[in-house]
PDB file of C-alpha atoms in Angstrom:
ATOM      1  CA  UNK G   1     -56.622 -23.480 -98.900  1.00 80.00           C
ATOM      2  CA  UNK G   2     -55.976 -24.193-102.934  1.00 82.00           C
ATOM      3  CA  UNK G   3     -56.862 -20.610-103.632  1.00 84.00           C
ATOM      4  CA  UNK G   4     -53.983 -19.262-100.954  1.00 87.00           C
ATOM      5  CA  UNK G   5     -51.520 -20.826-102.795  1.00 89.00           C
ATOM      6  CA  UNK G   6     -48.617 -18.304-105.168  1.00 91.00           C
ATOM      7  CA  UNK G   7     -48.417 -20.252-108.574  1.00 92.00           C
ATOM      8  CA  UNK G   8     -45.822 -22.639-107.888  1.00 92.00           C
ATOM      9  CA  UNK G   9     -47.067 -23.378-104.139  1.00 93.00           C
ATOM     10  CA  UNK G  10     -47.448 -26.130-103.112  1.00 93.00           C
ATOM     11  CA  UNK G  11     -49.633 -27.544-100.097  1.00 92.00           C
ATOM     12  CA  UNK G  12     -50.186 -30.606 -98.460  1.00 92.00           C
ATOM     13  CA  UNK G  13     -53.129 -31.540 -96.937  1.00 90.00           C
ATOM     14  CA  UNK G  14     -55.158 -35.157 -95.588  1.00 88.00           C
ATOM     15  CA  UNK G  15     -58.483 -35.590 -97.842  1.00 87.00           C
ATOM     16  CA  UNK G  16     -61.058 -37.924 -97.740  1.00 84.00           C
ATOM     17  CA  UNK G  17     -58.626 -40.610 -96.129  1.00 86.00           C
ATOM     18  CA  UNK G  18     -55.007 -39.743 -98.713  1.00 89.00           C
ATOM     19  CA  UNK G  19     -52.481 -37.331 -97.671  1.00 91.00           C
ATOM     20  CA  UNK G  20     -52.720 -35.350-101.008  1.00 92.00           C
ATOM     21  CA  UNK G  21     -50.467 -32.544-102.052  1.00 94.00           C
ATOM     22  CA  UNK G  22     -51.709 -29.580-104.527  1.00 92.00           C
ATOM     23  CA  UNK G  23     -49.674 -28.032-106.882  1.00 94.00           C
ATOM     24  CA  UNK G  24     -50.394 -24.530-108.275  1.00 93.00           C
ATOM     25  CA  UNK G  25     -49.489 -24.470-111.995  1.00 93.00           C
ATOM     26  CA  UNK G  26     -51.242 -20.965-112.978  1.00 92.00           C
ATOM     27  CA  UNK G  27     -53.514 -18.793-112.137  1.00 90.00           C
ATOM     28  CA  UNK G  28     -56.547 -20.965-112.153  1.00 90.00           C
ATOM     29  CA  UNK G  29     -54.450 -24.260-112.192  1.00 92.00           C
ATOM     30  CA  UNK G  30     -53.465 -26.804-109.799  1.00 91.00           C
ATOM     31  CA  UNK G  31     -51.929 -30.881-110.022  1.00 93.00           C
ATOM     32  CA  UNK G  32     -53.246 -32.824-107.432  1.00 92.00           C
ATOM     33  CA  UNK G  33     -50.771 -35.638-106.418  1.00 93.00           C
ATOM     34  CA  UNK G  34     -52.268 -38.331-103.850  1.00 92.00           C
ATOM     35  CA  UNK G  35     -49.319 -39.499-101.958  1.00 91.00           C
ATOM     36  CA  UNK G  36     -50.194 -42.534 -99.378  1.00 90.00           C
ATOM     37  CA  UNK G  37     -53.426 -43.600 -97.315  1.00 89.00           C
ATOM     38  CA  UNK G  38     -53.921 -41.532 -94.222  1.00 87.00           C
ATOM     39  CA  UNK G  39     -56.832 -42.107 -90.868  1.00 83.00           C
ATOM     40  CA  UNK G  40     -57.429 -40.156 -88.745  1.00 76.00           C
ATOM     41  CA  UNK G  41     -58.628 -41.017 -84.455  1.00 75.00           C
ATOM     42  CA  UNK G  42     -58.741 -38.564 -81.788  1.00 71.00           C
ATOM     43  CA  UNK G  43     -55.435 -38.049 -79.640  1.00 71.00           C
ATOM     44  CA  UNK G  44     -57.564 -38.306 -76.051  1.00 67.00           C
ATOM     45  CA  UNK G  45     -60.791 -39.411 -74.969  1.00 65.00           C
ATOM     46  CA  UNK G  46     -62.848 -36.959 -73.344  1.00 61.00           C
ATOM     47  CA  UNK G  47     -63.524 -38.247 -69.449  1.00 61.00           C
ATOM     48  CA  UNK G  48     -65.651 -37.254 -67.315  1.00 61.00           C
ATOM     49  CA  UNK G  49     -65.930 -37.606 -63.739  1.00 57.00           C
ATOM     50  CA  UNK G  50     -68.997 -38.912 -61.857  1.00 55.00           C
ATOM     51  CA  UNK G  51     -70.154 -34.660 -61.775  1.00 60.00           C
ATOM     52  CA  UNK G  52     -69.768 -34.336 -65.512  1.00 58.00           C
ATOM     53  CA  UNK G  53     -66.389 -32.226 -65.417  1.00 61.00           C
ATOM     54  CA  UNK G  54     -63.747 -33.021 -67.401  1.00 60.00           C
ATOM     55  CA  UNK G  55     -60.694 -34.089 -65.767  1.00 64.00           C
ATOM     56  CA  UNK G  56     -57.850 -31.808 -65.136  1.00 72.00           C
ATOM     57  CA  UNK G  57     -54.373 -31.957 -65.599  1.00 75.00           C
ATOM     58  CA  UNK G  58     -52.115 -30.403 -62.606  1.00 79.00           C
ATOM     59  CA  UNK G  59     -48.962 -28.537 -64.172  1.00 80.00           C
ATOM     60  CA  UNK G  60     -46.005 -28.287 -62.006  1.00 80.00           C
ATOM     61  CA  UNK G  61     -45.870 -24.936 -60.274  1.00 83.00           C
ATOM     62  CA  UNK G  62     -43.594 -22.577 -62.211  1.00 81.00           C
ATOM     63  CA  UNK G  63     -40.295 -21.812 -60.048  1.00 82.00           C
ATOM     64  CA  UNK G  64     -39.172 -18.597 -61.946  1.00 83.00           C
ATOM     65  CA  UNK G  65     -36.266 -16.325 -60.223  1.00 85.00           C
ATOM     66  CA  UNK G  66     -36.716 -13.319 -58.440  1.00 87.00           C
ATOM     67  CA  UNK G  67     -35.571 -10.470 -60.366  1.00 89.00           C
ATOM     68  CA  UNK G  68     -32.221  -9.846 -57.464  1.00 88.00           C
ATOM     69  CA  UNK G  69     -31.478 -13.770 -57.845  1.00 87.00           C
ATOM     70  CA  UNK G  70     -30.596 -12.541 -61.011  1.00 88.00           C
ATOM     71  CA  UNK G  71     -28.678  -9.491 -60.709  1.00 89.00           C
ATOM     72  CA  UNK G  72     -26.815 -10.533 -58.203  1.00 88.00           C
ATOM     73  CA  UNK G  73     -25.789 -14.339 -60.714  1.00 89.00           C
ATOM     74  CA  UNK G  74     -25.402 -11.796 -64.023  1.00 90.00           C
ATOM     75  CA  UNK G  75     -23.413  -9.063 -61.472  1.00 90.00           C
ATOM     76  CA  UNK G  76     -21.226 -12.292 -59.830  1.00 89.00           C
ATOM     77  CA  UNK G  77     -20.551 -14.044 -63.645  1.00 91.00           C
ATOM     78  CA  UNK G  78     -19.703 -10.058 -64.689  1.00 91.00           C
ATOM     79  CA  UNK G  79     -17.528  -9.725 -61.885  1.00 90.00           C
ATOM     80  CA  UNK G  80     -16.086 -13.568 -62.847  1.00 89.00           C
ATOM     81  CA  UNK G  81     -15.486 -12.838 -66.226  1.00 90.00           C
ATOM     82  CA  UNK G  82     -13.488  -9.971 -65.697  1.00 89.00           C
ATOM     83  CA  UNK G  83     -10.646 -11.592 -63.227  1.00 87.00           C
ATOM     84  CA  UNK G  84     -10.324 -14.720 -65.590  1.00 88.00           C
ATOM     85  CA  UNK G  85      -9.656 -11.732 -68.805  1.00 89.00           C
ATOM     86  CA  UNK G  86      -7.190  -9.961 -65.886  1.00 87.00           C
ATOM     87  CA  UNK G  87      -5.509 -13.216 -64.810  1.00 86.00           C
ATOM     88  CA  UNK G  88      -5.228 -14.304 -68.627  1.00 86.00           C
ATOM     89  CA  UNK G  89      -3.662 -10.825 -69.482  1.00 88.00           C
ATOM     90  CA  UNK G  90      -0.894 -11.167 -66.885  1.00 85.00           C
ATOM     91  CA  UNK G  91      -0.300 -14.670 -67.775  1.00 83.00           C
ATOM     92  CA  UNK G  92      -1.143 -16.749 -65.099  1.00 78.00           C
ATOM     93  CA  UNK G  93      -2.538 -20.235 -65.138  1.00 72.00           C
ATOM     94  CA  UNK G  94      -6.290 -20.703 -64.028  1.00 69.00           C
ATOM     95  CA  UNK G  95      -6.658 -23.345 -61.811  1.00 66.00           C
ATOM     96  CA  UNK G  96      -9.409 -26.061 -61.978  1.00 66.00           C
ATOM     97  CA  UNK G  97     -10.968 -26.455 -58.220  1.00 61.00           C
ATOM     98  CA  UNK G  98      -9.239 -29.471 -56.422  1.00 63.00           C
ATOM     99  CA  UNK G  99     -10.679 -32.816 -57.355  1.00 68.00           C
ATOM    100  CA  UNK G 100     -11.395 -34.987 -53.833  1.00 68.00           C
ATOM    101  CA  UNK G 101      -9.173 -37.060 -54.101  1.00 68.00           C
ATOM    102  CA  UNK G 102     -10.367 -40.931 -54.138  1.00 67.00           C
ATOM    103  CA  UNK G 103      -9.222 -43.302 -52.337  1.00 66.00           C
ATOM    104  CA  UNK G 104      -8.367 -46.567 -53.838  1.00 65.00           C
ATOM    105  CA  UNK G 105     -10.380 -49.783 -52.772  1.00 63.00           C
ATOM    106  CA  UNK G 106      -8.143 -51.937 -50.294  1.00 61.00           C
ATOM    107  CA  UNK G 107      -8.359 -55.469 -50.491  1.00 61.00           C
ATOM    108  CA  UNK G 108      -8.941 -57.386 -47.273  1.00 60.00           C
ATOM    109  CA  UNK G 109      -7.024 -59.941 -46.219  1.00 61.00           C
ATOM    110  CA  UNK G 110      -8.477 -62.500 -45.889  1.00 64.00           C
ATOM    111  CA  UNK G 111      -7.262 -64.914 -42.972  1.00 66.00           C
ATOM    112  CA  UNK G 112      -7.927 -69.106 -43.457  1.00 69.00           C
ATOM    113  CA  UNK G 113      -9.104 -70.380 -40.633  1.00 67.00           C
ATOM    114  CA  UNK G 114      -8.668 -75.109 -41.228  1.00 68.00           C
ATOM    115  CA  UNK G 115     -11.570 -77.080 -38.715  1.00 66.00           C
ATOM    116  CA  UNK G 116      -9.563 -79.995 -37.319  1.00 70.00           C
ATOM    117  CA  UNK G 117     -11.873 -81.929 -35.387  1.00 71.00           C
ATOM    118  CA  UNK G 118     -13.170 -78.915 -32.187  1.00 71.00           C
ATOM    119  CA  UNK G 119      -9.486 -77.138 -32.646  1.00 70.00           C
ATOM    120  CA  UNK G 120      -9.570 -74.393 -34.822  1.00 68.00           C
ATOM    121  CA  UNK G 121      -5.961 -73.452 -37.163  1.00 70.00           C
ATOM    122  CA  UNK G 122      -5.161 -70.646 -38.522  1.00 70.00           C
ATOM    123  CA  UNK G 123      -3.371 -70.700 -41.879  1.00 66.00           C
ATOM    124  CA  UNK G 124      -0.800 -68.946 -43.341  1.00 64.00           C
ATOM    125  CA  UNK G 125      -0.946 -66.646 -45.565  1.00 58.00           C
ATOM    126  CA  UNK G 126      -0.885 -68.345 -49.758  1.00 58.00           C
ATOM    127  CA  UNK G 127       1.973 -66.176 -51.009  1.00 59.00           C
ATOM    128  CA  UNK G 128       4.146 -63.049 -50.678  1.00 59.00           C
ATOM    129  CA  UNK G 129       1.530 -60.781 -53.219  1.00 58.00           C
ATOM    130  CA  UNK G 130      -1.387 -61.276 -49.774  1.00 58.00           C
ATOM    131  CA  UNK G 131       2.239 -60.199 -47.565  1.00 61.00           C
ATOM    132  CA  UNK G 132       3.348 -57.337 -49.977  1.00 64.00           C
ATOM    133  CA  UNK G 133      -0.761 -56.057 -50.310  1.00 63.00           C
ATOM    134  CA  UNK G 134      -1.275 -56.269 -46.443  1.00 63.00           C
ATOM    135  CA  UNK G 135       2.150 -53.624 -45.761  1.00 67.00           C
ATOM    136  CA  UNK G 136       0.348 -51.433 -48.802  1.00 66.00           C
ATOM    137  CA  UNK G 137      -2.090 -50.960 -47.551  1.00 64.00           C
ATOM    138  CA  UNK G 138      -0.378 -50.667 -44.284  1.00 65.00           C
ATOM    139  CA  UNK G 139       1.803 -47.807 -45.444  1.00 69.00           C
ATOM    140  CA  UNK G 140      -1.230 -46.488 -47.630  1.00 66.00           C
ATOM    141  CA  UNK G 141      -2.803 -46.071 -44.686  1.00 64.00           C
ATOM    142  CA  UNK G 142       0.132 -44.103 -42.478  1.00 64.00           C
ATOM    143  CA  UNK G 143       0.181 -41.234 -45.437  1.00 63.00           C
ATOM    144  CA  UNK G 144      -3.792 -40.962 -44.816  1.00 59.00           C
ATOM    145  CA  UNK G 145      -2.608 -39.947 -41.950  1.00 57.00           C
ATOM    146  CA  UNK G 146      -0.157 -37.532 -41.298  1.00 58.00           C
ATOM    147  CA  UNK G 147      -1.392 -36.134 -45.189  1.00 58.00           C
ATOM    148  CA  UNK G 148      -4.718 -35.444 -42.750  1.00 54.00           C
ATOM    149  CA  UNK G 149      -2.480 -33.456 -39.493  1.00 57.00           C
ATOM    150  CA  UNK G 150      -1.509 -30.861 -42.704  1.00 58.00           C
ATOM    151  CA  UNK G 151      -2.908 -27.635 -41.857  1.00 61.00           C
ATOM    152  CA  UNK G 152      -3.725 -27.144 -45.818  1.00 66.00           C
ATOM    153  CA  UNK G 153      -3.870 -23.167 -46.469  1.00 67.00           C
ATOM    154  CA  UNK G 154      -7.528 -22.185 -47.326  1.00 66.00           C
ATOM    155  CA  UNK G 155      -7.433 -21.684 -51.601  1.00 71.00           C
ATOM    156  CA  UNK G 156      -7.592 -17.230 -52.641  1.00 74.00           C
ATOM    157  CA  UNK G 157     -11.485 -16.339 -53.926  1.00 81.00           C
ATOM    158  CA  UNK G 158     -10.287 -14.203 -55.961  1.00 81.00           C
ATOM    159  CA  UNK G 159     -14.388 -13.756 -56.730  1.00 83.00           C
ATOM    160  CA  UNK G 160     -14.648 -12.661 -53.319  1.00 85.00           C
ATOM    161  CA  UNK G 161     -11.989 -10.199 -52.613  1.00 86.00           C
ATOM    162  CA  UNK G 162     -12.776  -8.175 -55.915  1.00 85.00           C
ATOM    163  CA  UNK G 163     -16.831  -8.006 -54.611  1.00 86.00           C
ATOM    164  CA  UNK G 164     -15.072  -6.787 -51.140  1.00 86.00           C
ATOM    165  CA  UNK G 165     -13.029  -3.819 -53.112  1.00 88.00           C
ATOM    166  CA  UNK G 166     -15.963  -2.944 -55.197  1.00 86.00           C
ATOM    167  CA  UNK G 167     -16.983   0.875 -53.616  1.00 86.00           C
ATOM    168  CA  UNK G 168     -20.569  -0.901 -51.948  1.00 85.00           C
ATOM    169  CA  UNK G 169     -23.894  -1.042 -49.465  1.00 85.00           C
ATOM    170  CA  UNK G 170     -22.203  -3.457 -46.666  1.00 86.00           C
ATOM    171  CA  UNK G 171     -25.666  -5.561 -47.277  1.00 85.00           C
ATOM    172  CA  UNK G 172     -24.948  -5.178 -50.697  1.00 85.00           C
ATOM    173  CA  UNK G 173     -21.581  -7.326 -50.602  1.00 84.00           C
ATOM    174  CA  UNK G 174     -22.929  -9.670 -48.588  1.00 85.00           C
ATOM    175  CA  UNK G 175     -25.543 -10.340 -50.796  1.00 84.00           C
ATOM    176  CA  UNK G 176     -23.484 -10.544 -53.317  1.00 84.00           C
ATOM    177  CA  UNK G 177     -20.982 -13.228 -51.198  1.00 84.00           C
ATOM    178  CA  UNK G 178     -24.477 -15.143 -49.998  1.00 80.00           C
ATOM    179  CA  UNK G 179     -23.678 -13.543 -46.936  1.00 71.00           C
ATOM    180  CA  UNK G 180     -20.593 -16.896 -46.053  1.00 71.00           C
ATOM    181  CA  UNK G 181     -18.002 -16.155 -44.562  1.00 69.00           C
ATOM    182  CA  UNK G 182     -15.000 -16.622 -45.328  1.00 63.00           C
TER     183      UNK G 182
END
């Protein structure tokens, strides 16, 4: 191994339970230096079944996309980039996809009842804050209900429009749009 080094080259390797650094100083001269003590052990002990065969490790199946899917992804990416560049050139700001509206957790008003003898008597709310929370929750429900009734116009899908305007066979257009209807 030392002979393979260039003059000035360094070789680090274990020799007799020592990690050794060897520096080639000349054509036929070397300097050796022990760096630290090391010990080695096998990484995996071989197990044998009853039949004397080695245990095999099952690897997960390799899932590779087919060429048709890769072509569809690439075509869609290219068209999407083209549309984005057109939008930037026209100065139209790109809209981020709408996020789902997160519903606030409503505090539930706890009705308090007191047992007096054999009777169950309801207690009035402790404070005005409880009454305000109740009113607010009713207003939110009304807003949610009214928003749900408004018909929303679906956003324009520019990528779909671009694909449909291309001079391609209908079957390829359907494939590029993942066979989705509007």
